[in-house]
Coordinates of C-alpha atoms in Angstrom, one line a residue:
R1 CA 113.2 143.3 101.6
A2 CA 110.5 144.9 103.7
A3 CA 110.1 148.0 105.8
A4 CA 109.3 147.9 109.5
G5 CA 105.7 149.0 110.0
T6 CA 104.6 148.6 106.4
G7 CA 102.3 146.0 105.0
H8 CA 99.6 145.6 102.3
L9 CA 95.9 145.3 101.9
Q10 CA 94.3 142.3 100.4
P11 CA 92.9 142.8 96.9
R12 CA 89.1 143.2 96.6
G13 CA 86.6 141.6 94.3
E14 CA 88.3 138.2 94.0
P15 CA 86.6 134.9 94.8
R16 CA 87.0 134.0 98.5
D17 CA 86.0 131.1 100.6
A18 CA 84.2 131.2 104.0
H19 CA 87.5 132.0 105.8
G20 CA 88.3 135.0 103.5
D21 CA 91.1 133.2 101.5
R22 CA 91.3 133.6 97.7
V23 CA 90.4 130.5 95.7
A24 CA 90.7 129.7 91.9
V25 CA 88.7 126.8 90.4
D26 CA 89.6 125.3 87.0
S27 CA 86.3 123.8 85.7
V28 CA 87.4 123.3 82.1
S29 CA 89.6 120.3 82.6
P30 CA 88.0 116.8 82.9
R31 CA 88.9 116.8 86.6
V32 CA 88.0 119.8 88.7
R33 CA 91.2 121.5 89.7
G34 CA 91.9 124.6 91.7
A35 CA 94.2 126.6 93.9
K36 CA 93.9 128.3 97.2
E37 CA 96.0 131.3 98.2
F38 CA 96.5 132.3 101.8
D39 CA 97.5 135.8 102.9
W40 CA 99.4 136.7 106.1
L41 CA 99.9 140.3 107.1
V42 CA 103.4 140.7 108.4
T43 CA 104.3 143.8 110.4
P44 CA 108.0 143.7 111.7
R45 CA 108.5 145.6 114.9
V46 CA 112.3 146.1 114.7
S47 CA 114.7 146.5 111.8
G48 CA 117.3 144.0 110.7
R49 CA 117.4 140.5 109.2
V50 CA 114.5 138.2 109.9
V51 CA 113.6 134.7 108.7
L52 CA 110.0 133.8 108.3
P53 CA 109.5 130.1 109.3
P54 CA 107.9 127.7 106.8
V55 CA 104.1 127.5 106.7
E56 CA 102.5 124.1 106.8
Y57 CA 99.1 123.3 105.4
P58 CA 97.5 119.8 105.8
H59 CA 95.0 118.9 103.1
F60 CA 93.3 115.9 101.4
N61 CA 94.7 114.8 98.1
P62 CA 91.9 113.1 96.1
A63 CA 94.4 111.6 93.6
S64 CA 96.3 109.7 96.2
R65 CA 93.3 109.5 98.5
R66 CA 95.1 110.4 101.6
Y67 CA 96.0 113.5 103.7
V68 CA 99.3 115.2 102.8
L69 CA 101.2 118.1 104.3
A70 CA 102.2 121.1 102.1
R71 CA 105.2 123.0 103.3
S72 CA 106.6 126.3 102.1
D73 CA 110.2 127.4 102.1
P74 CA 111.6 129.7 104.8
L75 CA 111.6 133.4 103.7
D76 CA 114.7 135.5 104.4
L77 CA 113.9 139.2 104.7
E78 CA 115.9 142.3 105.4
V79 CA 113.8 144.8 107.4
E80 CA 114.6 148.5 107.2
A81 CA 113.5 151.2 109.6
A82 CA 110.5 153.1 108.4
P83 CA 107.5 155.0 110.0
L84 CA 104.2 153.2 110.5
A85 CA 101.6 153.6 107.9
R86 CA 98.0 154.3 108.7
L87 CA 96.3 151.0 109.5
D88 CA 99.2 149.0 108.1
T89 CA 99.1 150.3 104.6
A90 CA 102.2 151.0 102.5
A91 CA 101.9 154.8 102.7
S92 CA 104.6 156.5 104.8
V93 CA 104.3 159.3 107.2
E94 CA 106.6 161.8 108.8
R95 CA 107.7 161.4 112.4
L96 CA 105.1 162.9 114.7
A97 CA 106.1 165.5 117.3
L98 CA 106.0 164.8 121.0
R99 CA 104.4 167.0 123.7
P100 CA 107.5 168.9 124.9
V101 CA 106.3 169.8 128.5
Y102 CA 105.1 167.4 131.2
R103 CA 102.4 169.0 133.3
G104 CA 101.9 166.1 135.6
P105 CA 98.7 164.2 136.4
L106 CA 95.3 165.9 136.4
G107 CA 93.8 166.6 139.7
A108 CA 90.7 164.7 140.8
P109 CA 87.6 165.7 138.8
L110 CA 85.2 168.2 140.4
H111 CA 82.6 165.6 141.2
A112 CA 85.2 163.5 143.0
H113 CA 85.9 166.3 145.6
P114 CA 84.1 165.6 149.0
G115 CA 83.7 169.3 149.5
V116 CA 81.5 169.5 146.4
W117 CA 79.1 166.9 147.7
F118 CA 79.1 168.6 151.1
L119 CA 78.3 172.0 149.5
A120 CA 75.6 170.5 147.3
L121 CA 73.9 168.8 150.3
A122 CA 74.3 171.8 152.6
A123 CA 73.0 174.3 150.1
P124 CA 69.3 173.5 150.6
L125 CA 69.5 173.9 154.4
P126 CA 69.0 177.7 154.5
A127 CA 65.8 177.3 152.3
I128 CA 64.6 174.6 154.6
A129 CA 65.3 176.6 157.7
G130 CA 63.6 179.6 156.2
A131 CA 60.5 177.6 155.4
V132 CA 60.4 176.2 158.9
R133 CA 60.8 179.7 160.4
R134 CA 58.1 181.1 158.2
R135 CA 55.8 178.3 159.2
R136 CA 56.5 178.8 162.9
S137 CA 56.1 182.5 162.6
A138 CA 52.7 182.0 160.9
R139 CA 51.6 179.7 163.7
S140 CA 52.8 181.9 166.5
A141 CA 52.1 185.3 165.1
A142 CA 49.9 186.1 168.2
V143 CA 52.2 184.5 170.7
V144 CA 54.3 186.9 172.8
T145 CA 58.0 185.9 173.3
A146 CA 59.6 185.5 176.8
A147 CA 61.7 188.6 176.3
E148 CA 58.6 190.6 175.5
R149 CA 56.8 189.3 178.6
L150 CA 59.8 190.3 180.7
A151 CA 59.8 193.8 179.1
M152 CA 56.1 194.2 180.0
L153 CA 56.5 193.3 183.6
G154 CA 55.1 195.9 186.0
D155 CA 57.0 197.1 189.0
D156 CA 54.5 195.6 191.4
Q157 CA 55.1 192.0 190.1
S158 CA 56.0 189.3 192.7
A159 CA 59.5 187.8 192.9
R160 CA 58.0 184.5 191.6
E161 CA 56.6 186.1 188.5
V162 CA 59.9 188.0 187.9
R163 CA 61.9 184.8 188.2
R164 CA 59.6 182.9 185.8
C165 CA 59.9 185.6 183.1
F166 CA 63.7 186.1 183.6
V167 CA 64.4 182.3 183.4
A168 CA 62.1 181.9 180.3
A169 CA 63.9 184.8 178.5
L170 CA 67.4 183.4 179.3
A171 CA 66.3 179.9 178.2
E172 CA 64.8 181.2 174.9
R173 CA 67.9 183.4 174.1
L174 CA 70.6 180.9 175.0
R175 CA 68.8 177.6 174.3
L176 CA 69.2 176.4 177.9
D177 CA 67.1 173.6 179.5
A178 CA 65.3 173.9 182.8
G179 CA 67.8 171.9 184.7
V180 CA 70.5 174.6 184.3
F181 CA 68.6 177.0 186.5
T182 CA 68.2 174.6 189.4
R183 CA 72.0 174.0 190.0
S184 CA 74.1 176.5 191.8
G185 CA 76.7 178.0 189.5
A186 CA 75.3 176.4 186.3
V187 CA 73.8 179.6 185.0
E188 CA 77.1 181.5 185.4
R189 CA 79.0 178.8 183.5
A190 CA 76.3 178.7 180.7
L191 CA 76.6 182.5 180.4
R192 CA 80.4 182.3 180.2
R193 CA 80.2 179.6 177.4
S194 CA 77.8 181.9 175.5
G195 CA 80.4 184.8 175.5
V196 CA 79.1 186.8 178.4
T197 CA 81.8 188.6 180.5
R198 CA 82.7 187.2 183.9
P199 CA 81.3 190.1 186.0
L200 CA 78.0 190.1 184.2
A201 CA 77.7 186.3 184.4
A202 CA 78.4 186.4 188.1
E203 CA 75.9 189.2 188.6
G204 CA 73.3 187.2 186.7
E205 CA 73.9 184.1 188.9
R206 CA 73.6 186.1 192.1
F207 CA 70.4 187.8 191.0
L208 CA 68.8 184.5 190.0
R209 CA 69.7 182.9 193.4
A210 CA 68.2 186.0 195.2
L211 CA 65.0 185.5 193.2
D212 CA 65.0 181.8 194.2
A213 CA 65.2 182.8 197.9
A214 CA 62.5 185.4 197.5
A215 CA 60.2 183.2 195.5
F216 CA 60.6 179.9 197.4
G217 CA 62.2 180.8 200.8
N218 CA 60.6 181.7 204.2
D219 CA 63.2 184.4 205.0
A220 CA 62.7 188.1 204.5
H221 CA 62.6 189.4 200.9
P222 CA 66.3 189.5 199.8
V223 CA 65.4 191.7 196.7
E224 CA 64.6 195.3 197.2
A225 CA 60.9 196.0 196.8
G226 CA 60.0 197.2 193.3
M227 CA 63.5 196.8 192.0
A228 CA 63.4 193.2 190.8
P229 CA 61.6 193.8 187.4
A230 CA 63.9 196.6 186.5
T231 CA 67.0 194.6 187.5
A232 CA 65.8 191.6 185.5
R233 CA 65.2 193.8 182.4
R234 CA 68.7 195.4 182.7
L235 CA 70.5 192.1 183.2
Y236 CA 68.7 190.5 180.3
T237 CA 69.4 193.4 178.0
A238 CA 73.1 193.3 178.8
I239 CA 73.3 189.5 178.4
D240 CA 71.5 189.6 175.1
A241 CA 74.0 192.2 173.8
E242 CA 77.1 190.2 174.9
A243 CA 76.0 186.6 174.1
L244 CA 77.1 185.1 170.8
E245 CA 74.7 184.6 168.0
R246 CA 74.0 181.1 166.7
W247 CA 75.8 180.2 163.5
E248 CA 73.5 179.6 160.5
L249 CA 74.5 178.6 156.9
G250 CA 73.3 181.5 154.7
P251 CA 73.8 182.4 151.1
S252 CA 76.9 184.5 151.8
T253 CA 78.5 181.4 153.6
I254 CA 77.6 179.2 150.6
A255 CA 79.2 181.8 148.2
G256 CA 82.4 181.8 150.3
L257 CA 82.6 178.0 150.3
T258 CA 82.0 177.9 146.6
L259 CA 84.9 180.4 146.0
V260 CA 87.3 178.5 148.2
L261 CA 86.3 175.2 146.6
S262 CA 86.8 176.6 143.1
L263 CA 90.2 178.0 143.9
G264 CA 91.2 174.6 145.4
V265 CA 90.1 172.8 142.2
V266 CA 92.0 175.3 139.9
T267 CA 95.2 175.3 141.9
G268 CA 95.2 171.5 142.1
A269 CA 94.6 170.8 138.4
F270 CA 98.1 169.5 137.8
A271 CA 100.8 168.2 140.1
T272 CA 104.3 167.2 139.1
S273 CA 107.3 165.5 140.7
A274 CA 111.0 165.6 139.9
I275 CA 111.1 161.9 139.3
D276 CA 108.3 162.0 136.8
R277 CA 109.8 165.0 134.9
E278 CA 113.1 163.1 134.7
D279 CA 111.5 160.0 133.3
F280 CA 109.5 162.1 130.8
S281 CA 112.7 163.9 129.7
R282 CA 114.6 160.6 129.4
A283 CA 111.9 159.0 127.2
S284 CA 111.8 162.2 125.0
Q285 CA 115.5 161.9 124.5
A286 CA 115.2 158.3 123.4
Y287 CA 112.5 159.3 120.9
A288 CA 114.8 162.0 119.5
A289 CA 117.5 159.4 119.1
S290 CA 115.1 157.1 117.1
S291 CA 115.0 154.6 119.9
F292 CA 111.2 154.3 119.6
V293 CA 110.7 151.1 121.5
E294 CA 112.7 152.4 124.5
S295 CA 110.8 155.7 124.3
A296 CA 107.5 154.0 124.2
D297 CA 108.4 151.8 127.2
G298 CA 109.5 154.9 129.2
F299 CA 106.3 156.8 128.5
E300 CA 104.2 153.8 129.3
R301 CA 105.9 153.2 132.7
L302 CA 105.3 156.9 133.5
A303 CA 101.6 156.7 132.3
L304 CA 100.9 153.6 134.3
R305 CA 102.4 155.2 137.4
Q306 CA 100.5 158.4 136.8
P307 CA 97.3 157.2 135.0
R308 CA 95.8 160.7 135.0
A309 CA 98.8 162.3 133.2
P310 CA 97.6 163.1 129.7
D311 CA 101.0 164.2 128.4
A312 CA 102.5 160.8 129.3
W313 CA 99.7 158.9 127.5
A314 CA 99.9 161.2 124.4
N315 CA 103.6 160.7 124.1
F316 CA 103.3 157.0 124.7
G317 CA 100.9 156.8 121.7
T318 CA 103.3 158.9 119.5
A319 CA 106.3 156.7 120.4
A320 CA 104.3 153.5 119.9
W321 CA 103.2 154.8 116.5
A322 CA 106.9 155.3 115.5
A323 CA 107.7 151.9 116.9
S324 CA 105.1 150.2 114.6
D325 CA 102.6 149.5 117.4
T326 CA 99.4 150.7 115.9
A327 CA 97.2 149.4 118.7
G328 CA 99.4 150.8 121.4
A329 CA 99.4 154.2 119.7
I330 CA 95.7 154.4 119.4
A331 CA 95.2 153.2 123.0
G332 CA 97.6 155.9 124.2
W333 CA 96.0 158.7 122.2
Q334 CA 92.5 157.5 123.2
R335 CA 93.5 157.6 126.9
A336 CA 95.0 161.1 126.6
L337 CA 92.0 162.4 124.8
R338 CA 89.6 160.9 127.3
L339 CA 91.5 162.8 130.1
E340 CA 91.4 166.0 128.0
P341 CA 88.5 165.9 125.6
G342 CA 89.5 169.3 124.3
A343 CA 93.0 168.3 123.2
G344 CA 93.0 169.1 119.5
D345 CA 96.3 167.4 118.7
M346 CA 94.9 164.0 119.9
R347 CA 91.7 164.4 117.9
T348 CA 93.7 165.2 114.8
R349 CA 95.9 162.1 115.1
L350 CA 93.0 159.8 115.9
A351 CA 91.0 161.2 113.0
A352 CA 94.0 160.5 110.7
V353 CA 94.1 156.8 111.5
Q354 CA 90.5 156.0 112.3
L355 CA 87.3 156.6 110.5
E356 CA 85.2 157.0 113.6
R357 CA 81.6 158.2 113.3
A358 CA 79.6 159.9 116.1
G359 CA 78.1 156.7 117.3
S360 CA 81.2 154.5 116.9
P361 CA 82.7 152.9 120.0
G362 CA 85.9 154.9 119.7
A363 CA 84.2 158.3 119.4
V364 CA 85.2 160.6 122.3
P365 CA 82.8 163.2 123.7
V366 CA 83.9 166.8 122.9
V367 CA 83.2 168.0 126.5
G368 CA 84.6 166.7 129.8
V369 CA 82.8 165.9 133.0
T370 CA 84.2 168.9 135.0
P371 CA 82.4 171.6 133.0
L372 CA 79.1 169.7 133.3
A373 CA 79.6 169.1 137.0
L374 CA 80.5 172.8 137.5
A375 CA 77.4 173.9 135.6
A376 CA 75.2 171.6 137.6
L377 CA 76.7 172.8 140.9
V378 CA 76.3 176.5 140.0
L379 CA 72.7 176.0 138.9
W380 CA 71.9 174.0 142.1
L381 CA 73.4 176.8 144.3
V382 CA 71.4 179.4 142.4
A383 CA 68.2 177.5 142.9
C384 CA 68.9 177.0 146.7
A385 CA 69.9 180.7 147.1
V386 CA 66.8 182.0 145.4
A387 CA 64.6 179.6 147.4
A388 CA 66.3 180.8 150.7
T389 CA 66.1 184.6 150.0
A390 CA 63.1 185.1 147.8
P391 CA 59.6 185.8 149.4
A392 CA 57.5 182.7 149.7
R393 CA 54.5 184.0 147.8
R394 CA 56.3 185.4 144.8
S395 CA 55.7 183.2 141.7
L396 CA 58.7 184.5 139.6
P397 CA 61.4 183.5 142.1
R398 CA 59.8 180.2 142.7
A399 CA 59.7 179.5 139.0
L400 CA 63.4 180.5 138.7
A401 CA 64.3 178.2 141.6
I402 CA 62.5 175.3 140.1
T403 CA 63.9 175.9 136.6
S404 CA 67.5 176.1 138.0
A405 CA 67.1 172.9 140.0
A406 CA 65.7 171.0 137.0
A407 CA 68.6 172.3 134.8
A408 CA 71.1 171.2 137.5
V409 CA 69.6 167.7 137.6
A410 CA 69.8 167.5 133.8
F411 CA 73.4 168.6 133.7
A412 CA 74.3 166.1 136.4
A413 CA 72.6 163.3 134.5
F414 CA 74.4 164.2 131.3
G415 CA 77.7 164.4 133.2
V416 CA 77.2 160.9 134.5
A417 CA 76.6 159.6 131.0
V418 CA 79.7 161.4 129.7
D419 CA 81.8 160.1 132.6
E420 CA 80.8 156.5 131.7
R421 CA 81.7 157.2 128.1
L422 CA 85.1 158.6 128.9
A423 CA 85.9 155.8 131.3
A424 CA 85.8 153.3 128.4
D425 CA 85.6 150.4 130.8
D426 CA 84.4 148.1 128.0
L427 CA 86.4 149.4 125.0
V428 CA 89.4 147.6 123.4
V429 CA 91.7 148.2 120.5
V430 CA 92.3 145.4 118.0
R431 CA 96.0 144.6 118.1
N432 CA 96.3 142.7 114.8
G433 CA 93.9 142.6 111.8
T434 CA 91.8 139.5 111.8
S435 CA 88.4 138.2 111.0
L436 CA 85.5 137.9 113.4
H437 CA 84.6 134.3 114.5
R438 CA 81.0 133.3 114.8
S439 CA 81.8 131.3 118.0
P440 CA 84.7 131.2 120.5
A441 CA 86.7 128.5 118.7
I442 CA 89.7 128.5 116.3
G443 CA 87.8 126.4 113.7
A444 CA 84.7 128.5 113.8
R445 CA 83.4 130.2 110.7
R446 CA 84.5 133.7 110.1
D447 CA 82.6 136.8 109.0
A448 CA 83.6 140.4 108.7
R449 CA 87.2 141.7 108.6
V450 CA 88.6 143.8 111.5
E451 CA 91.6 146.0 110.8
T452 CA 94.5 146.8 113.1
G453 CA 93.7 149.7 115.4
E454 CA 90.0 149.6 115.3
V455 CA 88.2 150.3 118.5
A456 CA 85.5 147.8 119.6
E457 CA 83.2 147.3 122.5
A458 CA 83.8 144.2 124.6
A459 CA 80.4 142.6 125.2
G460 CA 81.4 139.4 126.9
R461 CA 84.2 136.9 127.5
E462 CA 84.5 133.1 127.3
G463 CA 87.7 131.4 128.0
G464 CA 90.5 133.1 125.9
W465 CA 87.9 134.8 123.6
T466 CA 86.1 138.1 123.8
H467 CA 82.9 139.0 122.0
V468 CA 83.2 142.4 120.4
R469 CA 80.9 144.8 118.7
L470 CA 82.1 147.4 116.1
D471 CA 80.5 150.0 113.9
R472 CA 78.8 149.0 110.6
E473 CA 76.9 146.3 112.6
R474 CA 79.9 144.0 112.9
A475 CA 80.0 141.6 115.8
G476 CA 81.9 138.4 116.6
W477 CA 84.6 136.7 118.7
I478 CA 88.2 137.6 118.8
P479 CA 91.1 136.1 120.9
T480 CA 91.5 138.2 124.0
S481 CA 95.3 138.3 123.4
A482 CA 94.6 140.2 120.2
L483 CA 93.0 143.1 122.1
V484 CA 94.3 146.1 124.1
S485 CA 92.1 147.7 126.7
I486 CA 91.7 151.5 126.8
A487 CA 89.9 151.6 130.1
R488 CA 91.1 153.9 132.8
A489 CA 94.4 152.5 134.2
A490 CA 94.9 152.1 137.9
P491 CA 98.1 153.6 139.4
R492 CA 101.0 151.2 139.3
A493 CA 104.4 151.5 141.0
D494 CA 107.6 150.7 139.0

């Protein structure tokens, strides 16, 4: 009789051959004799009656000088339901608790939001614009603006000089090219697009055409003598007051965008649907009824459909554990913990079944990517805001901006490394305990032993074999069918 999910460990300290099988040699008798004992680790997946088929072993008989076939008798076993022991040992454990609430899939991480990248790229623009303005101001400190020249016009100026100053002031204020002032009605339309009221825009158009006739025409002066400079100054002052200001991206705008973006990330952290909640509840009921295989299948389907749902992966691992699937349990718990590195329940369960060290392939970072990305973004915005608002010749603000920018780059680089570690694109779980092969072949020599549930790094593939690396400097080939990937799963429809 055997219990589902239980097994045994091979004894230590006995003579073994190159394949790890126990051997006993009798060197006392005249003819060298011996025996060889093979061990198979049997882990039933379901309870009930099971018949183990006979095992055949071809070998050479030196007495008869020919190859013979040794054959064992079939073994009839009655398997009883039992919880899975850690790494297939005979120790029993209590049924683990499921996560009772389904929160849905996690939202996209902070660094995956397009708005974050837009904000990070737009943040330096105010500082760049300020540097350009300061450089232009330094170069043109002695240059008088067009509006100032218009204000300094005397009353005895000619219509041609008044027109030149008036047109230059409007072009400078509204960013208009010279061709606008040569077309009839174009100035009025430009003023209206800039926010100037219709009567003022029409008056500005009429005044400019009167200046054109006075400056370039042969008729009598259409503008009252001595009134043109005063009228030009009055109209420009009114237009300057009504025209809209140009939009610029300043520190206050950046702060507002950051607040809106943060609220969007927080409110979109989890999203649930009625179908997902129903499937989660059905799989939980199956687990409560001790239908562990059915429960594990239900949680797995939900997790594959919503690969960013940590609760589905966590419960899949728990149900797989109860269904005697060690590799599936560890894969589910690993995926759940890599989605939520701060989940204490997943760390506790993985620590109970794995002896992972800090540098082991299965070790999960204690911090996620989003806190690191948020810290990098905040430091970058601080650096850009200080650079945009602080005086150019102050050394302390400049040092603060440089330090914040350097810290932001360091956090971003660390976040990239953590993201690659959490993705686990090259990590696998050993499905069944086996020995590492030195080459990708069934008859190859074997080295170190690999236990069920160990996490390994897949370093390469050849045919149906995968070269893996584990802790304690173990490396070798394992059949790919004996491995379960824990990489980020892609969404899959049922």
